[in-house]
Coordinates of C-alpha atoms in Angstrom, one line a residue:
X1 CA 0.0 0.0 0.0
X2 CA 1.5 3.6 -0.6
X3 CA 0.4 6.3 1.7
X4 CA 2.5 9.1 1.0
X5 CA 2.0 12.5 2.6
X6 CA 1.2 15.1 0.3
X7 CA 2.6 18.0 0.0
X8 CA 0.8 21.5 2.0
X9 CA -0.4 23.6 -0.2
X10 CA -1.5 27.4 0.6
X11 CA -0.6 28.6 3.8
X12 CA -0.9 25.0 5.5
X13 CA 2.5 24.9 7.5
X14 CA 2.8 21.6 9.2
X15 CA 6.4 20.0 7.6
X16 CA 8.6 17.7 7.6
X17 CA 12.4 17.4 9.1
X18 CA 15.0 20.6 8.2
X19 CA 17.1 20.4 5.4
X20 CA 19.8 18.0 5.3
X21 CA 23.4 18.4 4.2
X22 CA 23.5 17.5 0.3
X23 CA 25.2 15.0 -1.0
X24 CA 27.7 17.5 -2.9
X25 CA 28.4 19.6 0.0
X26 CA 29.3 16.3 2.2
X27 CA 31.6 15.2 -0.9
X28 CA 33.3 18.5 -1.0
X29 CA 33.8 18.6 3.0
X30 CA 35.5 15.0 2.7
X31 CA 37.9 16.5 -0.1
X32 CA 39.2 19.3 1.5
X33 CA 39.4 17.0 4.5
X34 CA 41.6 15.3 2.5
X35 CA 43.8 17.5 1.0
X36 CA 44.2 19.2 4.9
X37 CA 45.4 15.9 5.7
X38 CA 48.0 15.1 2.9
X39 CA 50.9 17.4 3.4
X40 CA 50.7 16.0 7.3
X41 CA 51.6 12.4 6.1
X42 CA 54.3 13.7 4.5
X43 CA 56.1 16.0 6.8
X44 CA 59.1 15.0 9.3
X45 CA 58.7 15.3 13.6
X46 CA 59.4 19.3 13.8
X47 CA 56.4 19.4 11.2
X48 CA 54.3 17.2 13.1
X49 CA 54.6 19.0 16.8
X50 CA 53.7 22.4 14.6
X51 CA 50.6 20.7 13.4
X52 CA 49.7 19.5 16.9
X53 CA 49.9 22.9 18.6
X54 CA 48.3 24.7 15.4
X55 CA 45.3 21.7 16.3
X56 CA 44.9 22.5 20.1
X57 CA 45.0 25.9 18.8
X58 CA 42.3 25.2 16.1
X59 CA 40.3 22.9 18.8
X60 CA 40.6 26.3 21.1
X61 CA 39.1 28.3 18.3
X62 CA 36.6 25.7 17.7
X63 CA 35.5 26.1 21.7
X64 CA 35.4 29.3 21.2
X65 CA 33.4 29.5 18.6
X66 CA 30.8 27.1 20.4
X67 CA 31.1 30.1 23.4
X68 CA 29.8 32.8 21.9
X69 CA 26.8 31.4 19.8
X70 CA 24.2 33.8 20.3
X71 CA 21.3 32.8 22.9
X72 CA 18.8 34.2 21.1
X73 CA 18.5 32.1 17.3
X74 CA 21.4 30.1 18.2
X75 CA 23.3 31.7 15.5
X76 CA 27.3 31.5 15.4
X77 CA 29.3 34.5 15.7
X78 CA 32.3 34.5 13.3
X79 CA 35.9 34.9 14.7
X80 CA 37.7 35.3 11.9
X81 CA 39.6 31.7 12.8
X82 CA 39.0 28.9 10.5
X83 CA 35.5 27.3 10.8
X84 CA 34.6 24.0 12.0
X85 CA 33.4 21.5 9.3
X86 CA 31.2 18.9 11.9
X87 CA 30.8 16.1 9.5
X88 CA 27.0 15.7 10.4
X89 CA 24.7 18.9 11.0
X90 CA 22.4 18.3 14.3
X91 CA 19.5 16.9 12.9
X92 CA 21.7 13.9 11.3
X93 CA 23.3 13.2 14.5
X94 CA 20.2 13.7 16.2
X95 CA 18.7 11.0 13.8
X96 CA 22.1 8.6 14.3
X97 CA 21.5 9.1 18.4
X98 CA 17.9 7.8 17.9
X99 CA 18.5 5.1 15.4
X100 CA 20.6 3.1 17.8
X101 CA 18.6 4.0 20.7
X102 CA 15.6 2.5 19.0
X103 CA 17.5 -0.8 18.1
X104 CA 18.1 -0.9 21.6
X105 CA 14.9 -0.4 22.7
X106 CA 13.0 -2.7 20.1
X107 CA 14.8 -5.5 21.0
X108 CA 13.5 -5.6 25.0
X109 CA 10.7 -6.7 25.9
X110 CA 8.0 -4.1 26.5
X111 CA 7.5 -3.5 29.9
X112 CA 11.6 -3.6 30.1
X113 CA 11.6 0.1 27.7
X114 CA 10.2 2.8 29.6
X115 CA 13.2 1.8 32.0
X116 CA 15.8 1.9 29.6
X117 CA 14.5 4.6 27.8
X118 CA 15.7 6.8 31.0
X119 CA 18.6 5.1 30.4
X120 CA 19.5 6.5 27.2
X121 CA 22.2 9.4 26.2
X122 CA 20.9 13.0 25.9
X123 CA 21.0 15.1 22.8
X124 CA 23.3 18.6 22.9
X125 CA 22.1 22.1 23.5
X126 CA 23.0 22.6 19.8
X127 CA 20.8 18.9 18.8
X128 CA 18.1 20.1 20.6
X129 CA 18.0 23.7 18.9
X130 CA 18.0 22.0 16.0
X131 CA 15.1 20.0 16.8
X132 CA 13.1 22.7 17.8
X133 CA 14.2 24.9 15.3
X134 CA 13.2 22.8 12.2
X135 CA 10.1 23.0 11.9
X136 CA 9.0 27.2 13.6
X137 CA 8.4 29.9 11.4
X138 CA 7.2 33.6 12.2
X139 CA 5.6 36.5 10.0
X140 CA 3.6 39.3 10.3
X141 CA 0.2 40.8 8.8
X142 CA -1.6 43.7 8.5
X143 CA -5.5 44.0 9.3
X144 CA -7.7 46.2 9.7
X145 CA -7.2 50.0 10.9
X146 CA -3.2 49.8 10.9
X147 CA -3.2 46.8 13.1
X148 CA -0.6 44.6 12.8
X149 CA -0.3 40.9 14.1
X150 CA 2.3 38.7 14.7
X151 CA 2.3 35.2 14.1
X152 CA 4.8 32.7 15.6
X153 CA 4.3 28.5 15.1
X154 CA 6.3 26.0 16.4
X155 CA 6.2 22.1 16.3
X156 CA 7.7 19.2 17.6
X157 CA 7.1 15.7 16.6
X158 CA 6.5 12.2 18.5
X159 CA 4.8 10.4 15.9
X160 CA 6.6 9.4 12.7
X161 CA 5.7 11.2 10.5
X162 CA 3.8 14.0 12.7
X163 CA 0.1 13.5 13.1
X164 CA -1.0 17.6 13.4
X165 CA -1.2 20.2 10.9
X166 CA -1.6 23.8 11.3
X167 CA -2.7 26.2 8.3
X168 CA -4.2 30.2 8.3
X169 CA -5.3 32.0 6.0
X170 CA -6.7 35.3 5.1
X171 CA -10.5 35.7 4.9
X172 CA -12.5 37.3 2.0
X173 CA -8.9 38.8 0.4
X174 CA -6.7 37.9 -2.4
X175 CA -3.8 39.4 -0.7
X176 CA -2.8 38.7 2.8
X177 CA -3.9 42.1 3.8
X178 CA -7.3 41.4 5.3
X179 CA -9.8 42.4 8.1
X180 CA -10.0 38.5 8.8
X181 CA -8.0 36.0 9.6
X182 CA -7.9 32.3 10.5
X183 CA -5.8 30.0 12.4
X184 CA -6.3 26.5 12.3
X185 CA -4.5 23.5 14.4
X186 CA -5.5 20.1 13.7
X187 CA -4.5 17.2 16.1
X188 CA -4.9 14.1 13.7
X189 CA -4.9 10.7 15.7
X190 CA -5.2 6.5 14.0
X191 CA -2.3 8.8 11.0
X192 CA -2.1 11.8 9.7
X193 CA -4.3 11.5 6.8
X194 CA -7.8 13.2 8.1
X195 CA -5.7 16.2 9.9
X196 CA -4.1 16.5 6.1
X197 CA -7.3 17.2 4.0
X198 CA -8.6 19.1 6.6
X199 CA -5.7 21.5 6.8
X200 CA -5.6 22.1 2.9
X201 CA -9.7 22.1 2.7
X202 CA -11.5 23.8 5.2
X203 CA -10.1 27.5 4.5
X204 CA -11.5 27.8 0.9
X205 CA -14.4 26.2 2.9
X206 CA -14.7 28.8 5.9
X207 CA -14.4 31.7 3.1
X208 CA -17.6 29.8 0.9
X209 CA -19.3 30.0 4.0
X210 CA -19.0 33.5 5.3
X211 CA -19.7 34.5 1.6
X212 CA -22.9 32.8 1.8
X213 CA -23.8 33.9 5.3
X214 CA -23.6 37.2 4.7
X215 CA -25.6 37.2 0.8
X216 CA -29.1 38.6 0.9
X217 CA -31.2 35.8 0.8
X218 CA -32.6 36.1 -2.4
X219 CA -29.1 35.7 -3.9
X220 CA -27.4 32.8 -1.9
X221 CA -27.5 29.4 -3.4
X222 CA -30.1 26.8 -2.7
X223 CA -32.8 29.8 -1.9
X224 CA -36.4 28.1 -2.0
X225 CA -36.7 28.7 -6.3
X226 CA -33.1 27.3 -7.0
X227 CA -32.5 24.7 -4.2
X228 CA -34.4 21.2 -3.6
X229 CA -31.8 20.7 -0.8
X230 CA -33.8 23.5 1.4
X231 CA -37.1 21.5 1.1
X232 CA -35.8 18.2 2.4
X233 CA -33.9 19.8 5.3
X234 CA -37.2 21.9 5.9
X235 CA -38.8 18.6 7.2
X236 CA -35.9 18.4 10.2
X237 CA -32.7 15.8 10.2
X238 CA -31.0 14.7 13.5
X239 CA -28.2 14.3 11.9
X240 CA -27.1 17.8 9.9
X241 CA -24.3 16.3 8.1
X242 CA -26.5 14.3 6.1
X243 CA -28.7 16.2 4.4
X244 CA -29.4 15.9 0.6
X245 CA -26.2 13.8 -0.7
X246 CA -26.7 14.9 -4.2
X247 CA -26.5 18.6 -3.0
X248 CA -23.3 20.6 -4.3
X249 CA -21.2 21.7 -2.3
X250 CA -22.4 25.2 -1.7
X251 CA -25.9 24.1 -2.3
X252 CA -24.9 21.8 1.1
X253 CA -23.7 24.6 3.1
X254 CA -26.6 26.3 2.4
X255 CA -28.5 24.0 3.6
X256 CA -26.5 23.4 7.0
X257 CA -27.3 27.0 7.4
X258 CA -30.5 27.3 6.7
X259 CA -31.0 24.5 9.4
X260 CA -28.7 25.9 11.9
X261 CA -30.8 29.1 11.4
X262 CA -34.1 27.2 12.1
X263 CA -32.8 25.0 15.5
X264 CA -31.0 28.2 17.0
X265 CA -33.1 31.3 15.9
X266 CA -31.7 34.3 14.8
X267 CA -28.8 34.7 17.6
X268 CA -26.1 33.4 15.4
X269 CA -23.6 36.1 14.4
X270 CA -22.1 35.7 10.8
X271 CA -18.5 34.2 11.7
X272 CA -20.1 32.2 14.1
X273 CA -22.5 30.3 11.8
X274 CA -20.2 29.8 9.2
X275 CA -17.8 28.5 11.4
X276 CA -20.0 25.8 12.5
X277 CA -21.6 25.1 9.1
X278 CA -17.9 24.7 7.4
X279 CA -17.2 22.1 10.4
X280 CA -20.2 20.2 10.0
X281 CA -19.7 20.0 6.0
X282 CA -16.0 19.2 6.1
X283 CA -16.6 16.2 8.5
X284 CA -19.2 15.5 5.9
X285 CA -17.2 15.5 2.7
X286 CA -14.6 12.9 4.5
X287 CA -16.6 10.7 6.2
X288 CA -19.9 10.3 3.8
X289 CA -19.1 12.3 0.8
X290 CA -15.5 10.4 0.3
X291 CA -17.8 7.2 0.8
X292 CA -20.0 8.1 -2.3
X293 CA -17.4 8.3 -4.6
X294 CA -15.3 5.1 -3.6
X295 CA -19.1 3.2 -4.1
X296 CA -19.5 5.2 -7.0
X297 CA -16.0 4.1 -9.1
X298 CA -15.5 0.8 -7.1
X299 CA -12.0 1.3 -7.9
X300 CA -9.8 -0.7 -5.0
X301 CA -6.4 1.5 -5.9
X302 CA -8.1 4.6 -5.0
X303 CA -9.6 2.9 -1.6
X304 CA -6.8 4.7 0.5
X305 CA -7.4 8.3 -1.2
X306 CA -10.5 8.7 -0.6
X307 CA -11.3 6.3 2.5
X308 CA -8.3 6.8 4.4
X309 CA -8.7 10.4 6.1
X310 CA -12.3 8.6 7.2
X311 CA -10.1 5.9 8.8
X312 CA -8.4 8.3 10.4
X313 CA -9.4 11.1 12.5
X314 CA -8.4 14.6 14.3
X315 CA -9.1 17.5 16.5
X316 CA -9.9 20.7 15.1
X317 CA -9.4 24.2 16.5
X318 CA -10.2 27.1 14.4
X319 CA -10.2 30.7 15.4
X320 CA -10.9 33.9 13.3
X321 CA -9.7 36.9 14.3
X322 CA -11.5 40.3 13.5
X323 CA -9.7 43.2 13.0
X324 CA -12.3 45.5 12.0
X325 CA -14.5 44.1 14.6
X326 CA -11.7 43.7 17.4
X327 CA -12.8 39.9 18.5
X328 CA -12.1 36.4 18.0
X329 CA -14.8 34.0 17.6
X330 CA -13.4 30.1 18.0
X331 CA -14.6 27.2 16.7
X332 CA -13.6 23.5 18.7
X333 CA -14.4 20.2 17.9
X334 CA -12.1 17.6 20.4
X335 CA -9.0 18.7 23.2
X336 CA -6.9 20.9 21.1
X337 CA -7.4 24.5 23.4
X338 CA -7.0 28.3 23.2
X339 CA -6.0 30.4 25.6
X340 CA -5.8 33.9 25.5
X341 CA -3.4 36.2 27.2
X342 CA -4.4 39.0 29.2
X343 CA -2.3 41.7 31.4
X344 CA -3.5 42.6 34.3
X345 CA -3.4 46.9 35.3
X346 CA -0.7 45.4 38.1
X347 CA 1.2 44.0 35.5
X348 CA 0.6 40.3 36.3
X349 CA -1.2 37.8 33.4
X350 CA -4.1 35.9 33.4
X351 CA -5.2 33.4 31.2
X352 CA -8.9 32.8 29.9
X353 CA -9.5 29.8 27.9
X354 CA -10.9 30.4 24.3
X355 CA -12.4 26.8 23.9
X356 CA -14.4 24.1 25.6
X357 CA -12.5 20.9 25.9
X358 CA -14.3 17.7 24.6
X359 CA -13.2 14.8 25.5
X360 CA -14.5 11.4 27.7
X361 CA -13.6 12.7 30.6
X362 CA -16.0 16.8 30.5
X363 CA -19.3 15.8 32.3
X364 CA -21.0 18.2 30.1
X365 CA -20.1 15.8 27.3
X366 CA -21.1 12.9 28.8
X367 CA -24.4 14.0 29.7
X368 CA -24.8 15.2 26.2
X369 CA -23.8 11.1 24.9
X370 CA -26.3 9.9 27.5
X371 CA -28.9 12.0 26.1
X372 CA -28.1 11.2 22.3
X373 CA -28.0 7.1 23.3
X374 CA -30.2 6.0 26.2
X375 CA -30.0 2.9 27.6
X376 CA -26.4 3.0 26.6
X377 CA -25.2 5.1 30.0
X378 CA -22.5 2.4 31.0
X379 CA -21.0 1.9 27.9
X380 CA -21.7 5.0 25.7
X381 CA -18.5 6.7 27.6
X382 CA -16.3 4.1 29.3
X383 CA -13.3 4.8 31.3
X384 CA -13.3 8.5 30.2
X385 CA -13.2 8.0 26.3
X386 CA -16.1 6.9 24.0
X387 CA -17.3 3.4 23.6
X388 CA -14.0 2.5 25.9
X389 CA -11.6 3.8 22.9
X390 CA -11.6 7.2 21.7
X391 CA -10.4 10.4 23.9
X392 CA -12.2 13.2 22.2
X393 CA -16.7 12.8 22.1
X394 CA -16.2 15.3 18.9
X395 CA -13.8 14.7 16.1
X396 CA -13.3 15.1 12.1
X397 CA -13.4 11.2 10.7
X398 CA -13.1 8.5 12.7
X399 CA -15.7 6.4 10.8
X400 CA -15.8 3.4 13.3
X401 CA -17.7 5.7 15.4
X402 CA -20.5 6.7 12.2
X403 CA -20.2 4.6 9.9
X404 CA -23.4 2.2 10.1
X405 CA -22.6 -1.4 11.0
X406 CA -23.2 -2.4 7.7
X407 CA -21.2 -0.7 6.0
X408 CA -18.5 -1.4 8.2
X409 CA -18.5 -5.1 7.7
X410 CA -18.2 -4.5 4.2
X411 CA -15.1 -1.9 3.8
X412 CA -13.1 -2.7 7.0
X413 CA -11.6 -6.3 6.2
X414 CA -10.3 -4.7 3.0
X415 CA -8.9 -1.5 4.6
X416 CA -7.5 -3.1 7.7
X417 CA -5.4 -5.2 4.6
X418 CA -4.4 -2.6 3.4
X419 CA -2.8 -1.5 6.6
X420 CA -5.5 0.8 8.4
X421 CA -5.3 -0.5 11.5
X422 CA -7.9 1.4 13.0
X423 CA -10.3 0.3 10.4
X424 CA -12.0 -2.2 13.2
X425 CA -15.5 -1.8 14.5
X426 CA -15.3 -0.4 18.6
X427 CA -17.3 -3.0 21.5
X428 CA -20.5 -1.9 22.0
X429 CA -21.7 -0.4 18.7
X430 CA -25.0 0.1 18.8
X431 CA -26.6 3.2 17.8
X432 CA -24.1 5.4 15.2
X433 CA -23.0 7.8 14.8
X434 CA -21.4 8.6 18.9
X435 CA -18.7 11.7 17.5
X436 CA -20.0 14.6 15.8
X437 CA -17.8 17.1 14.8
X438 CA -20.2 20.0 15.4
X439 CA -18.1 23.0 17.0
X440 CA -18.7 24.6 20.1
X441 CA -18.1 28.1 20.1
X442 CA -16.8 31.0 22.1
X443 CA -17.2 34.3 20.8
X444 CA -14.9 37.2 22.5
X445 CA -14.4 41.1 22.1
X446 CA -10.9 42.3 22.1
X447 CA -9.9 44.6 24.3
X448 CA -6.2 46.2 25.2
X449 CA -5.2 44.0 27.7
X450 CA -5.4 41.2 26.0
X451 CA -2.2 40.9 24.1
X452 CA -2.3 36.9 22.6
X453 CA -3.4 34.0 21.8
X454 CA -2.1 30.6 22.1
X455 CA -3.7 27.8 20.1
X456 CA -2.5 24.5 20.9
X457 CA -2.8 20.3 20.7
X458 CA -3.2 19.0 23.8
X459 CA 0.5 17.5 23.9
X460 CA 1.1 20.7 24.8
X461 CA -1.1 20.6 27.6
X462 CA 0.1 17.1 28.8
X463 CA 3.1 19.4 30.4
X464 CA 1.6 22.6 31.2
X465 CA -1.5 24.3 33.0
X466 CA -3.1 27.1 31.2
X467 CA -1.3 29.7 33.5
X468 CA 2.2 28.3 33.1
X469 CA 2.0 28.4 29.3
X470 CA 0.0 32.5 29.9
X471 CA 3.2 32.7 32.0
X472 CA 6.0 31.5 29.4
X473 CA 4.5 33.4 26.5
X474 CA 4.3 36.8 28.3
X475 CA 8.3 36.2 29.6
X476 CA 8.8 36.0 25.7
X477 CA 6.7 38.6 24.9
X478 CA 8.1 40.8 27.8
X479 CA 11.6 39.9 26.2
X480 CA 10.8 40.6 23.2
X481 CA 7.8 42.5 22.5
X482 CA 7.1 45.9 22.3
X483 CA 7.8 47.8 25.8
X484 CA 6.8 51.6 27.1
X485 CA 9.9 52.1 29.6
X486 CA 12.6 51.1 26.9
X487 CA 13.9 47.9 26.2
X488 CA 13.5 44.9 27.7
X489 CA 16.0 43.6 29.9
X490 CA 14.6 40.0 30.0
X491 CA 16.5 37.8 27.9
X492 CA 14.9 34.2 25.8
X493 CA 17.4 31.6 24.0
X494 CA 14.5 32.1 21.2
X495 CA 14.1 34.1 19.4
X496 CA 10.5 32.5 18.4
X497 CA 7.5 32.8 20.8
X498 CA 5.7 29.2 19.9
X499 CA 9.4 27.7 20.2
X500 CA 9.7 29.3 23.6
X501 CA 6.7 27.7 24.7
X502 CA 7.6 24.5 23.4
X503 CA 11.1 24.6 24.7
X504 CA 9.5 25.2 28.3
X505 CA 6.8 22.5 28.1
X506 CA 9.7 20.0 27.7
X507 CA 12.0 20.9 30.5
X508 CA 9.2 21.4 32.7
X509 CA 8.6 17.7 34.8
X510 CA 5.0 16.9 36.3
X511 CA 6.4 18.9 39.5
X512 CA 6.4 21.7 37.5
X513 CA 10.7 21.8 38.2
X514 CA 12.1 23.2 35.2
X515 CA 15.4 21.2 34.1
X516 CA 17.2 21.8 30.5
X517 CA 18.2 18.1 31.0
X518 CA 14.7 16.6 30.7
X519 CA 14.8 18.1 27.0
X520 CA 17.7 16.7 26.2
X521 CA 16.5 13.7 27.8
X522 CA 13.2 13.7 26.3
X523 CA 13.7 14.4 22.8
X524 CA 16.6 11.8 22.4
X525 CA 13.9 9.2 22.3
X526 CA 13.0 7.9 19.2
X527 CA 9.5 7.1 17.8
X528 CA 7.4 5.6 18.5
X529 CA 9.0 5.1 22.1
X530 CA 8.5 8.4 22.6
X531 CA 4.8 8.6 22.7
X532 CA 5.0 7.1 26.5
X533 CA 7.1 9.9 27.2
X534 CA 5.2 12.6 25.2
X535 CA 3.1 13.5 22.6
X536 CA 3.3 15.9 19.0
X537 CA 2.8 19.4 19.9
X538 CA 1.8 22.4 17.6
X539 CA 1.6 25.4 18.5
X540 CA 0.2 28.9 17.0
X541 CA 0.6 32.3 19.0
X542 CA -1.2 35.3 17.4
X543 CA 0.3 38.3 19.0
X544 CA -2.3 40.9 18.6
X545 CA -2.1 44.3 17.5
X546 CA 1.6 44.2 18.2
X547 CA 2.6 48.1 17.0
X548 CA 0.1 49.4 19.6
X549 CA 1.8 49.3 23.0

């Protein structure tokens, strides 16, 4: 079977390693190494004691050079001395270091690894900056009225390849000057393959949808002389994502609208709406809509396409910022979270979460399950996670849980052949679908204390609290952000705020003891050992209006 990951388009921004050293430069390295080398051979003793001093000198130089690598971006400072050719960059001695460690930990037995895995060497400062470093990336935007946001991302991997994806985009603009913006992060889980599509998909998706919630309603698509879609949904669905399968596209979001419109009155707000109704219909296209097609060309080599990202699932986390309206309005299906940053008139930080967490474990979610499937309160949510199995009681895919029984005896002996392992029916499946991926939402007016945002996945939350991760992006920004009293005298080794974050997540122990050793310690384990240890974190911070201090 081939699964290869696709390549991001747009502004999706989840990737792979950093570069590695080309094969050319490696060759030339090894030739000059060479030629340094030859008139050595060949000289007499008085020769050879010069060469030995002029290499303690050149090892001193090398030390030095090491010494005064800027803390900031880990950049070198030149000296003027003769450079040090390492003949590996970090991230392939990074990849050597965990290569043998994982032969060493695949061949004990399993309970013997966790052990062990404590036992293993720790990467350098510089292997760890390179790890971090690889995959963070910062830029800035203008909105609305002058303001202007920065945006910092970060991730770090467990999973091999990564399973979350991150993506924004502009709203309603061709450029990336815009009043809107979005900012997605999209914990994938059973692959990468759902978290994938839905990072490349749902912004053209989010823009259809504001376009149509804000037409007049004689000119959006599907109105009651153009659309049969709104005359089957008029006579109610429990289920929204099903609807008319032979609707288009925007014919279906209009639809989803429309029906939102009807179960929740009038109280919606535009962003809002079309936040939920692009949610509903993406979880749609991947799950049902991928379904019709595969039935449709009965064509076995394009099983994995199309039926793969329903196999797999993921979180989603979307928030749009308004900088004409001055709010954020955030959309969450799963445990991804957002947090926003606040200072205090003291000068101290507070954070106030953005999103709801849902997951086996939130009673509010439970009760909601109990409601949806009576008689089925013991086993609907079992052992915090739904039907015994899955964390999150909303999710994008994860057809097990929807998919009727039927159709699941039919497809999964093929796709679990084909190497989707999670393409196995759960105990207890009685009354599909259990997940939705239906958002809830929290709507929030800007104000001038509150200076960010963090979006996260939840591995990020695995080793911090809400406050300590309020509390590690406001050092950075205090470091590095725009100050009133002249500069900062705070100092951060990064130069990136999502890098900072992550850096402090992973030298932070369940104590909440900060150690640079447990990073080093940490992220010298390989996959897929490391997911006891830890798991993939992504991370977004939208620094707002960051010229208005």
């Amino acid at each position: 079977m081939s699964m290869k990951r696709r390549a991001n388009k747009g502004h999706a921004y989840s990737t792979g390693g950093g570069e590695k050293e080309s094969k050319a430069t490696k060759e030339k390295a090894a030739a000059a190494s060479t030629e340094e080398k030859a008139p050595a051979a060949k000289a007499g003793n008085k020769q050879s004691l010069t060469f030995a001093i002029g290499g303690v000198v050149l090892l001193l130089g090398v030390a030095g050079y090491t010494f005064l690598r800027q803390p900031g971006n880990g950049a070198a400072i030149s000296t003027g001395r003769a450079q040090y050719q390492p003949t590996q960059t970090p991230l392939e001695s990074v990849a050597t270091k965990r290569d043998e460690a994982r032969q060493r930990l695949d061949a004990l037995e399993r309970k013997q690894r966790k052990e062990e895995a404590g036992r293993l060497g720790m990467l350098t400062e510089e292997e760890v900056d390179a790890v971090l470093g690889a995959k963070e990336s910062a830029w800035s935007v203008r909105g609305a009225q002058g303001a202007r946001i920065r945006v910092d991302a970060c991730q770090v991997s467990s999973n091999d390849p990564i399973e979350d994806y991150m993506m924004w985009r502009p709203l309603g603009s061709e450029s990336t000057e815009a009043a809107q913006y979005m900012f997605g992060v999209f914990d994938g889980h059973a692959g990468y393959l759902c978290a994938e599509q839905i990072a490349a998909r749902i912004g053209p998706m989010l823009d259809a949808s504001l376009g149509i919630v804000g037409q007049p309603e004689a000119q959006k698509p599907g109105s009651k002389d153009r659309s049969q879609g709104s005359k089957d949904l008029s006579q109610g669905s429990k289920d929204l994502s099903q609807g008319s399968k032979d609707l288009s596209q925007g014919n279906r979001l209009q639809s989803t609208i429309a029906q939102l419109r009807r179960e929740a009155g009038l109280d919606w707000d535009h962003t809002s709406l079309a936040l939920t109704a692009t949610f509903i219909n993406m979880d749609y296209e991947l799950v049902e809509e991928a379904l019709k097609q595969y039935r449709k060309l009965q064509d076995a080599s394009k099983m994995d396409e199309l039926l793969g990202p329903a196999v797999s699932g993921s979180c989603g986390l979307v928030a749009v910022v308004d900088t004409e309206r001055n709010e954020v309005v955030v959309g969450n299906t799963g445990d991804s979270r957002a947090l926003l940053g606040v200072r205090l008139k003291n000068g101290t930080w507070k954070a106030v979460r953005l999103s709801e967490d849902q997951t086996g474990a939130t009673k509010s979610e439970i009760a909601r399950m109990q409601r949806e499937h009576p008689g089925e309160d013991d086993s609907v949510v079992s052992h915090g996670r739904v039907l015994g199995a899955l964390m999150p009681s909303r999710a994008f895919g994860d057809c097990r849980y929807k998919w009727p029984l039927a159709v699941q005896q039919e497809l999964f002996p093929m796709l679990f052949a084909r190497g989707h392992r999670y393409a196995t029916t759960p105990r207890n499946f009685l009354t599909p679908p259990y997940v939705t991926a239906k958002p809830v939402i929290v709507r929030h007016q800007l104000n001038q204390n509150d200076k960010f945002i963090v979006m996260a996945s939840d591995g990020l939350y695995d080793q911090l609290s809400d406050a300590e991760v309020v509390d590690a992006v406001a050092q950075w920004y205090e470091a590095n952000g725009p100050a009133k009293d002249g500069a900062s005298t705070l100092m951060t080794r990064d130069k990136n705020a999502a890098t900072h974050l992550i850096r402090t997540a992973l030298s932070t122990d369940r104590m909440g003891r900060r150690s640079d050793s447990l990073i080093r310690r940490l992220l010298a384990i390989p996959p897929p050992h490391s997911r006891r240890f830890r798991d993939d974190i992504s991370v977004t911070i939208v620094t707002l209006d960051s010229e208005k201090e």
